[in-house]
Coordinates of C-alpha atoms and ligand atoms in Angstrom, one line a residue:
X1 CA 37.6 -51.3 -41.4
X2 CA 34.9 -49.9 -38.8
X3 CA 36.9 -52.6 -36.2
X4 CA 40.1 -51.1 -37.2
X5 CA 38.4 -47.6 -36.3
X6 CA 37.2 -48.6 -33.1
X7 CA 40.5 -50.1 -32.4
X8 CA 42.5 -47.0 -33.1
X9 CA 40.0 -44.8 -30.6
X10 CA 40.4 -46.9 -27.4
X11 CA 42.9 -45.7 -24.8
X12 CA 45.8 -47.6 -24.4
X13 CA 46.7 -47.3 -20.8
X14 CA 50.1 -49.0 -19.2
X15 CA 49.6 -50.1 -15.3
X16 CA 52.4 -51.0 -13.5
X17 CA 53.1 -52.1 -10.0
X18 CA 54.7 -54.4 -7.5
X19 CA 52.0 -57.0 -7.1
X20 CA 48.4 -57.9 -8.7
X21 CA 46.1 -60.8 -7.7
X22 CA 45.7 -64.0 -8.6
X23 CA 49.7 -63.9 -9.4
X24 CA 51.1 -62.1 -6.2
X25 CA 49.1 -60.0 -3.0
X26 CA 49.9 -59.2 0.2
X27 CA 47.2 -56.1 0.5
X28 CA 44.9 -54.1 -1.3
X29 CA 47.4 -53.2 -3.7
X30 CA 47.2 -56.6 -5.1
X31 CA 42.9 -56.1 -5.1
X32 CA 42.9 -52.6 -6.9
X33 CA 45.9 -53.9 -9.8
X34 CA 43.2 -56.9 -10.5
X35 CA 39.8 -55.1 -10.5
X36 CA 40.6 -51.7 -12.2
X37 CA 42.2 -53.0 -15.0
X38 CA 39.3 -55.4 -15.6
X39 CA 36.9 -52.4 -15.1
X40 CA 39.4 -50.2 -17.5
X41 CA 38.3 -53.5 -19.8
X42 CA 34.7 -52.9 -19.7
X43 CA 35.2 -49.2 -20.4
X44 CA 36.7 -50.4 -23.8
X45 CA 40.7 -48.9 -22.7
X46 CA 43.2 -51.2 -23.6
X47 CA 45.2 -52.7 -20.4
X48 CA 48.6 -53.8 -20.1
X49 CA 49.9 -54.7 -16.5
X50 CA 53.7 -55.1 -16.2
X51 CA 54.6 -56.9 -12.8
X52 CA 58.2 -58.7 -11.6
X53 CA 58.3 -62.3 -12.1
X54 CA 58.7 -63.3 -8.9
X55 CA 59.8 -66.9 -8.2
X56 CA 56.6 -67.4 -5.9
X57 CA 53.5 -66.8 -8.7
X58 CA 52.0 -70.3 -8.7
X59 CA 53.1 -72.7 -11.2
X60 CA 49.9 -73.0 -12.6
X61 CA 50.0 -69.1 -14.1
X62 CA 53.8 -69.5 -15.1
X63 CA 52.8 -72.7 -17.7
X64 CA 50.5 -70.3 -19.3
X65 CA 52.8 -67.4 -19.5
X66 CA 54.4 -66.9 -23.8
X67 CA 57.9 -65.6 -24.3
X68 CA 57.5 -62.2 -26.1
X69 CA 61.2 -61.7 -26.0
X70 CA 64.0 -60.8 -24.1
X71 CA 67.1 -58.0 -24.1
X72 CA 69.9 -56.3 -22.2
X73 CA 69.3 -53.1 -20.6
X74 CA 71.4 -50.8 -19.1
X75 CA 70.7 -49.8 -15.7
X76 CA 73.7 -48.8 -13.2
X77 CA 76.0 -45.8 -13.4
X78 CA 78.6 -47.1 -15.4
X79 CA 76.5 -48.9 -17.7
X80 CA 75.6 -52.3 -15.8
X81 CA 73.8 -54.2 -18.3
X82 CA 71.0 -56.7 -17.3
X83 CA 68.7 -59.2 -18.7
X84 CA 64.9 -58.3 -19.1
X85 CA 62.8 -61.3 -20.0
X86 CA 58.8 -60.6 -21.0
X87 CA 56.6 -63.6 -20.2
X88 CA 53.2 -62.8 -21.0
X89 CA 49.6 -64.2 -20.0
X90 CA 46.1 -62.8 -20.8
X91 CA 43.2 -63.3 -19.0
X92 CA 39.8 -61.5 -19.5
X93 CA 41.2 -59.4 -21.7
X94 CA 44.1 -57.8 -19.8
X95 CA 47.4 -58.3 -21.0
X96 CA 49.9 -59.0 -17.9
X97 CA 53.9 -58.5 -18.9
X98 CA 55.5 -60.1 -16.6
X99 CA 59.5 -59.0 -16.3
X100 CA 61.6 -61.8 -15.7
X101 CA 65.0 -61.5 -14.7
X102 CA 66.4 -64.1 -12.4
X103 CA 69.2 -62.2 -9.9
X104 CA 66.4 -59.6 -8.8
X105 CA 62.9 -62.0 -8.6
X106 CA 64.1 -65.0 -7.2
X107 CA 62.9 -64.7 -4.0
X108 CA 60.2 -66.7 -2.7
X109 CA 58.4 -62.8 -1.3
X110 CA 57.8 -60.1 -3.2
X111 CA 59.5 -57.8 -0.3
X112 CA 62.8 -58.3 0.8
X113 CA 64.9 -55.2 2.4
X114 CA 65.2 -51.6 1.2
X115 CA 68.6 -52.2 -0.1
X116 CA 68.0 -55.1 -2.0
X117 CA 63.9 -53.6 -2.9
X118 CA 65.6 -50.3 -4.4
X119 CA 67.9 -51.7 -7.1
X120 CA 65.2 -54.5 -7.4
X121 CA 62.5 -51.9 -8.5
X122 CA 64.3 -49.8 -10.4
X123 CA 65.2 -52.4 -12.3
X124 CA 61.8 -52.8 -12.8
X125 CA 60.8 -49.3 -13.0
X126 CA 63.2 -48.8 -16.0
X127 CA 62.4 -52.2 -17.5
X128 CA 58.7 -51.8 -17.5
X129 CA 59.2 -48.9 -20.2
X130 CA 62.2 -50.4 -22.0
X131 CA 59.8 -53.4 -22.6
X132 CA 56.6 -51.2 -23.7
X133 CA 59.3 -49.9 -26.6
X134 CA 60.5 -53.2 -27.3
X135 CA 57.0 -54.5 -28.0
X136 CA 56.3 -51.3 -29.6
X137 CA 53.2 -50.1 -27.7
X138 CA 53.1 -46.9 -26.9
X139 CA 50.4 -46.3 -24.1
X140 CA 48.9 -43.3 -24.0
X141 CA 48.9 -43.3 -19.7
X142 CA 51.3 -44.7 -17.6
X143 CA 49.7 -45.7 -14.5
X144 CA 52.0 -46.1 -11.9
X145 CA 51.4 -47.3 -8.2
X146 CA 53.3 -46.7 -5.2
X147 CA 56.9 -46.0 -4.3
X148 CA 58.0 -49.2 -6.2
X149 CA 57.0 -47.9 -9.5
X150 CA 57.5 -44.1 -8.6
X151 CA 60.9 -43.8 -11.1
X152 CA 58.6 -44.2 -13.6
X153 CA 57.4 -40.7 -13.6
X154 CA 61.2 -39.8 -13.6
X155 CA 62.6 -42.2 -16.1
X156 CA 59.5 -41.3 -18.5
X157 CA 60.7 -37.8 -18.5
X158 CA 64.8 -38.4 -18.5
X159 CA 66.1 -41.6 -20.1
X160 CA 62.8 -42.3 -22.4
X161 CA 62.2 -38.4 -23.0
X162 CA 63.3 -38.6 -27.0
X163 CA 61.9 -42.8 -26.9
X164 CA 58.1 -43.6 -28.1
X165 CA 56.9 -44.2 -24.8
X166 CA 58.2 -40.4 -23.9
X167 CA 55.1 -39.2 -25.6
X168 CA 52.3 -41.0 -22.6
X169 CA 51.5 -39.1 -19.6
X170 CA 51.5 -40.4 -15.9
X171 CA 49.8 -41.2 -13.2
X172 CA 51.1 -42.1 -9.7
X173 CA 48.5 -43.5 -7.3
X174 CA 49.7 -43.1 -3.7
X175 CA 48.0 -46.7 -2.1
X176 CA 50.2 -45.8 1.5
X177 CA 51.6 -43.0 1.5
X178 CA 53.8 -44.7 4.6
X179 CA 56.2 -46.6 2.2
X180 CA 58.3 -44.5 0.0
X181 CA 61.9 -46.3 -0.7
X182 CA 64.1 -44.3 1.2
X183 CA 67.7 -44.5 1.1
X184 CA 71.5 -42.8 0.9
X185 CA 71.8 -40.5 -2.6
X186 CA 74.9 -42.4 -3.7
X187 CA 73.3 -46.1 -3.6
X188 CA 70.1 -44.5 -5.3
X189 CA 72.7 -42.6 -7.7
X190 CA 74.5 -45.7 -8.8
X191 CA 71.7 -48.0 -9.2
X192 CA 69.2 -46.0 -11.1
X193 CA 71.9 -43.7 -13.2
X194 CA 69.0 -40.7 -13.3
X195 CA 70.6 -37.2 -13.8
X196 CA 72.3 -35.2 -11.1
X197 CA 70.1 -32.2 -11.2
X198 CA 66.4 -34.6 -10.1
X199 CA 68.3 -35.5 -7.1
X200 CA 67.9 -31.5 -5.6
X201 CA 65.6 -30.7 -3.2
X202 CA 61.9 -30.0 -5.4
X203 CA 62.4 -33.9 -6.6
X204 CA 64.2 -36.7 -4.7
X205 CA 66.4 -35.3 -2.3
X206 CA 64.7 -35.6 1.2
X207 CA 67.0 -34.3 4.6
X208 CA 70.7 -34.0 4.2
X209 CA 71.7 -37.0 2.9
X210 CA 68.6 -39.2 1.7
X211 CA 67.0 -39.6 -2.1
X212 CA 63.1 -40.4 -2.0
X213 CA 61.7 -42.4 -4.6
X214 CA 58.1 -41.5 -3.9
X215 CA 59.0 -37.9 -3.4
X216 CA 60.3 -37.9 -6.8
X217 CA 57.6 -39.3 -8.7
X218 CA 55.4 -37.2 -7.4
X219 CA 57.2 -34.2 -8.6
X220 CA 57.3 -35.5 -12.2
X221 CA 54.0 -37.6 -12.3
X222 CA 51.6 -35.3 -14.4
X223 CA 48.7 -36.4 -12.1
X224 CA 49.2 -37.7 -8.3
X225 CA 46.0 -39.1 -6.9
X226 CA 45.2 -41.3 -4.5
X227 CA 42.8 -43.8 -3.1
X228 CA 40.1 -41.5 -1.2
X229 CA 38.9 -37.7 -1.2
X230 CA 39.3 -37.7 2.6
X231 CA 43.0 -39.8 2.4
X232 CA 44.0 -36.8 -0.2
X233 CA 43.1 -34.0 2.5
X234 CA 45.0 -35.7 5.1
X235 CA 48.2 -36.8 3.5
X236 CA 48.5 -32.7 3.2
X237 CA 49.2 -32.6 7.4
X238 CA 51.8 -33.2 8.8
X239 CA 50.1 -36.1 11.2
X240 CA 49.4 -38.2 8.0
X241 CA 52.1 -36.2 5.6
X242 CA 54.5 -39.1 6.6
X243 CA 56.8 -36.3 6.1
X244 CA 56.4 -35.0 2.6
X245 CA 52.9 -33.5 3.6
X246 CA 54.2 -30.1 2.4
X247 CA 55.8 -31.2 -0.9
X248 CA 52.1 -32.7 -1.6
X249 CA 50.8 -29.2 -0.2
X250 CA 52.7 -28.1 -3.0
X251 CA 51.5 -30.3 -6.0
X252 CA 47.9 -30.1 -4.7
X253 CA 46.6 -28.7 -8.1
X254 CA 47.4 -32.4 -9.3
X255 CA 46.6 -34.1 -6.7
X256 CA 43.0 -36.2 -6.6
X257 CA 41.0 -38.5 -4.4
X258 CA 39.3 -41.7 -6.1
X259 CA 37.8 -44.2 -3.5
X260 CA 38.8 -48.2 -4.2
X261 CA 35.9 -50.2 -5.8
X262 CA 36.2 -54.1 -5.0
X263 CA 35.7 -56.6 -7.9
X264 CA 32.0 -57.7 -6.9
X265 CA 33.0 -61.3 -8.8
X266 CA 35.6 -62.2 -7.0
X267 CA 33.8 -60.8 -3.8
X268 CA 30.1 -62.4 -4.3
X269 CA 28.4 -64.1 -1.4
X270 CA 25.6 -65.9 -4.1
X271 CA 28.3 -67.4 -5.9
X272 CA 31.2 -68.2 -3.6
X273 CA 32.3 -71.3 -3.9
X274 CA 34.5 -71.3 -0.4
X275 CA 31.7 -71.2 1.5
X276 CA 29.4 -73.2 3.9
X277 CA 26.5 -71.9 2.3
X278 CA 26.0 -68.9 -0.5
X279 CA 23.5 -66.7 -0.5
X280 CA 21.5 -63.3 -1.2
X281 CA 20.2 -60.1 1.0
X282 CA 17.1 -62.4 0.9
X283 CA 18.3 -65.5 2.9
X284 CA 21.6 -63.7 4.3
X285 CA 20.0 -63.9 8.0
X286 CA 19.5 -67.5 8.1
X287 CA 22.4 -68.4 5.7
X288 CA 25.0 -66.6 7.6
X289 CA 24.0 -69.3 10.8
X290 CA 25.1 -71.9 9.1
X291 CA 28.1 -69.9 7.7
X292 CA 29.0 -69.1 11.5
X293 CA 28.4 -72.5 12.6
X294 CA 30.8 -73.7 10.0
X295 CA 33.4 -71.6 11.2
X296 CA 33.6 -71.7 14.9
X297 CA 33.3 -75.4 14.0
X298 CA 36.7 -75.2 12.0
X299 CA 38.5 -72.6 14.1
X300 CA 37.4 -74.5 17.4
X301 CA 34.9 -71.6 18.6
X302 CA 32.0 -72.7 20.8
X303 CA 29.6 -73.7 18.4
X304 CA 26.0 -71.4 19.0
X305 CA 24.8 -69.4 16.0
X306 CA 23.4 -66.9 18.3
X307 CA 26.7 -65.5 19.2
X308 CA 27.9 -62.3 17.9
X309 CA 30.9 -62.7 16.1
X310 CA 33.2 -59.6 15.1
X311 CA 35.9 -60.3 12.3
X312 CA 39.2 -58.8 11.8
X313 CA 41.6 -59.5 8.6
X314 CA 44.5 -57.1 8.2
X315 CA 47.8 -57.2 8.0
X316 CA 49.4 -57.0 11.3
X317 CA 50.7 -53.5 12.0
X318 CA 50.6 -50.7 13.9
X319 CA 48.7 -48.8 10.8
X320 CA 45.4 -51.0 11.7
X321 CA 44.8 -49.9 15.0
X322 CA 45.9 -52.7 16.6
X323 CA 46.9 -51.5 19.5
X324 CA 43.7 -50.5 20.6
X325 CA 42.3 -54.0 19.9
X326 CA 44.9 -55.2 22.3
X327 CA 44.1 -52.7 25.2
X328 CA 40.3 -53.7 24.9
X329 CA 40.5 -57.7 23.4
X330 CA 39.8 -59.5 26.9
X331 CA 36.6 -57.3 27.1
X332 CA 35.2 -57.4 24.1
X333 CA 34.4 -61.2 24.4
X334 CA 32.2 -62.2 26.6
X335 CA 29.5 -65.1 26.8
X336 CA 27.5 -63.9 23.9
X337 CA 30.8 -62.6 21.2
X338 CA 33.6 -63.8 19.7
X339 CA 36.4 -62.4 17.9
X340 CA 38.4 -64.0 15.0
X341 CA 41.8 -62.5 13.7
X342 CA 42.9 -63.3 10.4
X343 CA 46.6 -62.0 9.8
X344 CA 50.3 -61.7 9.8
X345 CA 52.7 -58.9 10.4
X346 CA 54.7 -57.8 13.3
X347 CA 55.4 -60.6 15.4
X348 CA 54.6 -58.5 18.9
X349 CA 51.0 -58.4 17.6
X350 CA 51.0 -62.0 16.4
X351 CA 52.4 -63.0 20.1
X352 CA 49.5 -60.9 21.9
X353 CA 46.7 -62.2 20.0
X354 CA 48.3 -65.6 20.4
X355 CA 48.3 -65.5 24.2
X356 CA 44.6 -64.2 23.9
X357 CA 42.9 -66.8 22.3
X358 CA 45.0 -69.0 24.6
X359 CA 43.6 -66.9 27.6
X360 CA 40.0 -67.3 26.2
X361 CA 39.8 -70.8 24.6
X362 CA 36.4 -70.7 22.5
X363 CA 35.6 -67.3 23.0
X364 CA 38.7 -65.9 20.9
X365 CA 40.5 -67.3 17.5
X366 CA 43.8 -65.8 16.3
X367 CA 44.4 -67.4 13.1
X368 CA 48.2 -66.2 12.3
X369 CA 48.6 -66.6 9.1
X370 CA 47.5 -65.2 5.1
X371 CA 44.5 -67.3 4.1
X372 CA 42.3 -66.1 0.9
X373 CA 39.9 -69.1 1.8
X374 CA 39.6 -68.3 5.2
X375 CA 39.1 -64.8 4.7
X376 CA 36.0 -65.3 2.6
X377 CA 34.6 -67.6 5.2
X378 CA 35.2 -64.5 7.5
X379 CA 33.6 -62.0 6.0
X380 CA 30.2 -64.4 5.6
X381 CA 30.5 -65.4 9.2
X382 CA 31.0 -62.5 11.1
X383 CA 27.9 -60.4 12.3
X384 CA 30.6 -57.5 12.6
X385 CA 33.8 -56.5 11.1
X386 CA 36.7 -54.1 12.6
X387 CA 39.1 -52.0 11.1
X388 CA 39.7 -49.5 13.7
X389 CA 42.9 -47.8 12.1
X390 CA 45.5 -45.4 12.6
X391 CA 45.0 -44.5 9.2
X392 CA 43.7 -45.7 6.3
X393 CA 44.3 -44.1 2.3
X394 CA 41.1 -46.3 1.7
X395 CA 40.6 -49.9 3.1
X396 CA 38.7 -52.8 1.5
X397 CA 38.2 -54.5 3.9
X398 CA 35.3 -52.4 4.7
X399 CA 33.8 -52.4 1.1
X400 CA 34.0 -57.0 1.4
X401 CA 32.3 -56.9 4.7
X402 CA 29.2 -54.6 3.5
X403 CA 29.3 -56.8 0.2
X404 CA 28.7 -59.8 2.6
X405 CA 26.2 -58.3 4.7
X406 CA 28.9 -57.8 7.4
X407 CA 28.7 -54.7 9.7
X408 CA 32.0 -52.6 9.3
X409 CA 33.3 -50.8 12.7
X410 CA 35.8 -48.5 11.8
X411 CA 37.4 -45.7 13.0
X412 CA 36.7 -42.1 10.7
X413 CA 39.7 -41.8 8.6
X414 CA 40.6 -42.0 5.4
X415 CA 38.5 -43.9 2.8
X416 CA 36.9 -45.6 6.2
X417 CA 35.4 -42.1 6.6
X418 CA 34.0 -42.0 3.1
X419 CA 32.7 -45.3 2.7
X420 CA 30.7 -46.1 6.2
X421 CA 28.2 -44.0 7.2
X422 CA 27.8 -43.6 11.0
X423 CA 24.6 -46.0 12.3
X424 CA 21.7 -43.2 13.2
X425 CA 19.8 -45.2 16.6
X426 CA 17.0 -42.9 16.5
X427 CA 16.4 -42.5 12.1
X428 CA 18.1 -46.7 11.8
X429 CA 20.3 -44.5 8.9
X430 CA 23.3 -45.6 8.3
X431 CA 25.9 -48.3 7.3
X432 CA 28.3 -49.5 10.3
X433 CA 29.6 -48.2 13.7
X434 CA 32.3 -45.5 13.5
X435 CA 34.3 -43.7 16.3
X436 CA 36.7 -40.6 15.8
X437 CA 39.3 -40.3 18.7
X438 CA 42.2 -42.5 18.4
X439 CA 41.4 -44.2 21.9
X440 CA 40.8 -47.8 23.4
X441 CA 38.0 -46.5 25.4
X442 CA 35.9 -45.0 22.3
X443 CA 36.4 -47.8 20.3
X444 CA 35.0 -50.1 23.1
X445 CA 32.1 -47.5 23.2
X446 CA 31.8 -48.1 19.5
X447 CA 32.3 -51.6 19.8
X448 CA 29.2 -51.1 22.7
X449 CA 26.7 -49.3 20.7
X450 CA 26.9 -52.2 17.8
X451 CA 26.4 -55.0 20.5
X452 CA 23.6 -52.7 21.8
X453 CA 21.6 -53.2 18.7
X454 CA 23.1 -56.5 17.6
X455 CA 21.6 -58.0 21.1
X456 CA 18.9 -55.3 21.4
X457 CA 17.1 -54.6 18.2
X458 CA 18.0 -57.1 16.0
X459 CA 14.9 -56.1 13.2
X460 CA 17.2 -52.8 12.4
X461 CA 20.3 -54.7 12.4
X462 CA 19.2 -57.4 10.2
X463 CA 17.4 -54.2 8.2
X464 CA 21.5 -52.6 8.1
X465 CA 22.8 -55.9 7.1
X466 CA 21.1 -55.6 3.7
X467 CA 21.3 -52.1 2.9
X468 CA 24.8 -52.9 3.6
X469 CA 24.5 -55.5 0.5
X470 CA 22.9 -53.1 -1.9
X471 CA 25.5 -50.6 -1.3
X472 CA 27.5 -50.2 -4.7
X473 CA 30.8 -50.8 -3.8
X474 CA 31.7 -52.1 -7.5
X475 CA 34.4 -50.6 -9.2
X476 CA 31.8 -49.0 -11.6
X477 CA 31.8 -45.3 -10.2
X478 CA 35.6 -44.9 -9.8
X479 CA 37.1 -46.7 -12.6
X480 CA 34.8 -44.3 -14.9
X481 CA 36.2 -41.3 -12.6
X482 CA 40.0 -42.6 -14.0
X483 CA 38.9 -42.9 -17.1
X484 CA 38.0 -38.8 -17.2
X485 CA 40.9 -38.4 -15.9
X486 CA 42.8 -40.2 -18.2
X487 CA 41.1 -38.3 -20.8
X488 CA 41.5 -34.9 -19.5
X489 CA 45.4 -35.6 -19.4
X490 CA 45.6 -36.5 -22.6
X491 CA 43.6 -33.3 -24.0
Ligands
ADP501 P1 46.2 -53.0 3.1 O1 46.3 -52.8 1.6 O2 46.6 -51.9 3.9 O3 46.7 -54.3 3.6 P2 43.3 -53.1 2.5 O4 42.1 -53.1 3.4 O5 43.4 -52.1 1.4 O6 44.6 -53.1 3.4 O7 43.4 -54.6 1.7 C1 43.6 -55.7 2.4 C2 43.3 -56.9 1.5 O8 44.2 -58.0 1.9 C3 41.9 -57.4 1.5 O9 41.6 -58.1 0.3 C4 42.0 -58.5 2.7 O10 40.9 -59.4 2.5 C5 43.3 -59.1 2.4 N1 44.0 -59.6 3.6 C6 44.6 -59.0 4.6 N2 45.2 -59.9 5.4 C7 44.8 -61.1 5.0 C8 45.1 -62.4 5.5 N3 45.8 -62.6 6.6 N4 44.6 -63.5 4.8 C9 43.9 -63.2 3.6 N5 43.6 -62.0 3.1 C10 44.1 -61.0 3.8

């Protein structure tokens, strides 16, 4: 009886977004579906997390999957009916409903094109709460995340008003404010069949002619927040708005920063199992030698464990600051540091770095490609790790690199801002190297001042290194900050 009590008190909270490790990731988005669920978890909620079945989650997670059921649902203007398949899976205690419907998740990536990605998602957008009524579970928060689940907000409040699931509240976390499915009213129209009147101006209707998911959603979200206090001030200008800075100026009173944890299992330098050697803040100094050995050894660096080597993992655009690691590349190596880049993206990046490692055989590694393995053995090689972006709504990168004793450089925006505290040479304060002006010059001063003390005063570095790894970069904090939050929406 006292179980059944307990069971009726937990919060039943609904996550759903377009990707989720260990089944699908290309970013962060992917990190922050895993970990706060599993911290949600701990905090006694009740998690569901309703992703696409896309054709490219490993086999080994789709034989585990159990058929909950199946049904048509009517998406299109003039009532288009489609199949919606639930596969589920659980694992540490979060449910994942996975939607599987074979004409829009076939595709080997989980990103195609804007036209195919908007029917695609609002597919899923309207599935995701057809199939929390099918299965009867009514959540009490619906916590959406980025433009691909932004109709939620909308259909949750239209089509699904008078439905069970009518009743939760939601939440849309804005990860990058840059992507917001864009495209012509009447294709939007047609495909998601939402009422005329949410495609005027105060909801979806962006310049003459265009319907915004993202804008929409946040409109009828009940709570907008996003992934750091400083990203949440600067996605109110016009220089980070991305062009709905003022319609965010507007919803402000709802609007809330929450810094990214990372899951400090997955990320855990004394227990991971990719690497050369593990270790602790006790032994990092002599155990990340013989991690750095390892891999200039297997990226065909010059093999000398006295060699500074800065780290770079990022996806490969113009968001990461990449162009100013492409003015300054040539001169940041040098007989004493390398540089290894882990990544894909745009291919005029990919190409550069390419014809810089070929410029500067030994010295430079540009590893084109998306590695998990590799990117663990990064982030316990590397003395020093950059993320000098344009912008940033939080980074994790930053948060790994600490958690493996790894110097972050960044540049101060964003949740880069609020997690690394500037290096203090005369107190030996501070977390990482930071610059502010968005220039290849200052950040080769940066990069300066952290090779100044790397070469120079190595006792403070080393001293950095682990107050780096006691920083709590855990999802503890934050995920208790949601929770509040969840509470204070539901009254
Ligand atoms: P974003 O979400 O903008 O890509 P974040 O810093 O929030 O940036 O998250 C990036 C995540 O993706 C981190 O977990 C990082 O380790 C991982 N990552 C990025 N590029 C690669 C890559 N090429 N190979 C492996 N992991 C990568």
């Amino acid at each position: 009886m006292e179980e059944q009590n307990n069971q009726s008190t937990k919060r039943k909270i609904a996550f759903v977004g377009s990707e989720c490790y260990p089944f699908v990731k290309t970013g962060g988005l992917g990190d922050v579906m895993y970990a706060l669920p599993r911290a949600l978890i701990g905090l006694d909620c009740e998690v569901r997390v309703f992703l696409p079945k896309y054709a490219c989650i490993p086999q080994k997670y789709k034989e585990k999957m159990v058929h909950r059921g199946s049904f048509m649902m009517n998406l299109c203007q003039g009532g288009r009916e489609f199949f919606v398949g639930i596969m589920e899976l659980v694992m540490d205690g979060v449910i994942y409903d996975f939607i599987e419907n074979e004409e829009f998740f076939s595709w080997g990536n989980p990103y195609t094109d804007l036209f195919a990605d908007i029917p695609k998602f609002s597919y899923f957008s309207k599935a995701s709460l057809a199939v929390m009524n099918y299965l009867e579970w009514t959540p009490d928060i619906v916590h959406c995340h980025d433009w691909q689940a932004a109709l939620v907000p909308i259909y949750l409040r239209t089509h699904f008003a008078p439905t069970p699931v009518g009743q939760a509240k939601s939440i849309l976390t804005i990860h990058n404010l840059r992507f917001q499915g864009i495209c012509g009213i009447p294709h939007m129209k047609y495909w998601t069949d939402i009422p005329g009147e949410v495609f005027n101006y105060p909801y979806m209707k962006q310049g003459a002619d265009d319907a915004n998911m993202m804008k929409g959603g946040l409109a009828f979200a009940d709570c907008i927040t996003t992934v750091s206090e400083t990203y949440a001030k600067e996605i109110q200008t016009p220089f980070y708005g991305e062009r709905l800075d003022d319609h965010l100026r507007y919803h402000s009173g709802k609007l809330v920063g929450i810094v990214n944890g990372i899951d400090v299992e997955q990320w855990n330098s004394e227990t991971d199992k990719l690497l050369a050697a593990a270790y602790t803040s006790a032994d990092v100094v002599e155990k990340k030698k013989v991690n750095k050995r390892a891999l200039q050894e297997e990226l065909g660096l010059d093999q000398d464990e006295n060699k500074m080597v800065i780290g770079l993992i990022s996806r490969l655009t113009n968001q990461k600051g990449l162009d100013l690691v492409n003015a300054i590349l040539n001169h940041i190596v040098d007989e004493n540091t390398q540089v290894v880049i882990l990544g894909t993206g745009d291919s005029n990046y990919e190409n550069s770095f390419r014809y810089y490692e070929s410029e500067n055989k030994g010295k430079i590694c540009a590893y084109i490609s998306y590695n998990e393995a590799l990117a663990h053995q990064i982030y316990a090689s590397s003395d020093a790790l950059l993320v000098p972006s344009l912008f940033e709504p939080c980074g994790l990168t930053q948060l790994i690199a600490m958690r493996y004793g790894t110097i972050p450089i960044v540049r101060e925006t964003g949740g880069l801002k609020d997690t690394v505290q500037p290096y203090n040479k005369y107190t030996y304060e501070g977390n990482g190297f930071t610059f502010i002006n968005y220039d290849p010059s200052t950040l080769f001063d940066c990069i300066t001042r952290a090779k100044e003390v790397y070469f120079g005063d190595r006792e403070h570095w080393d001293e950095m290194v682990r107050r780096d790894m006691a920083v709590d970069v855990s999802w503890t904090k934050s995920a208790r900050e949601y929770l509040n939050l969840y509470e204070k929406l539901k009254g």
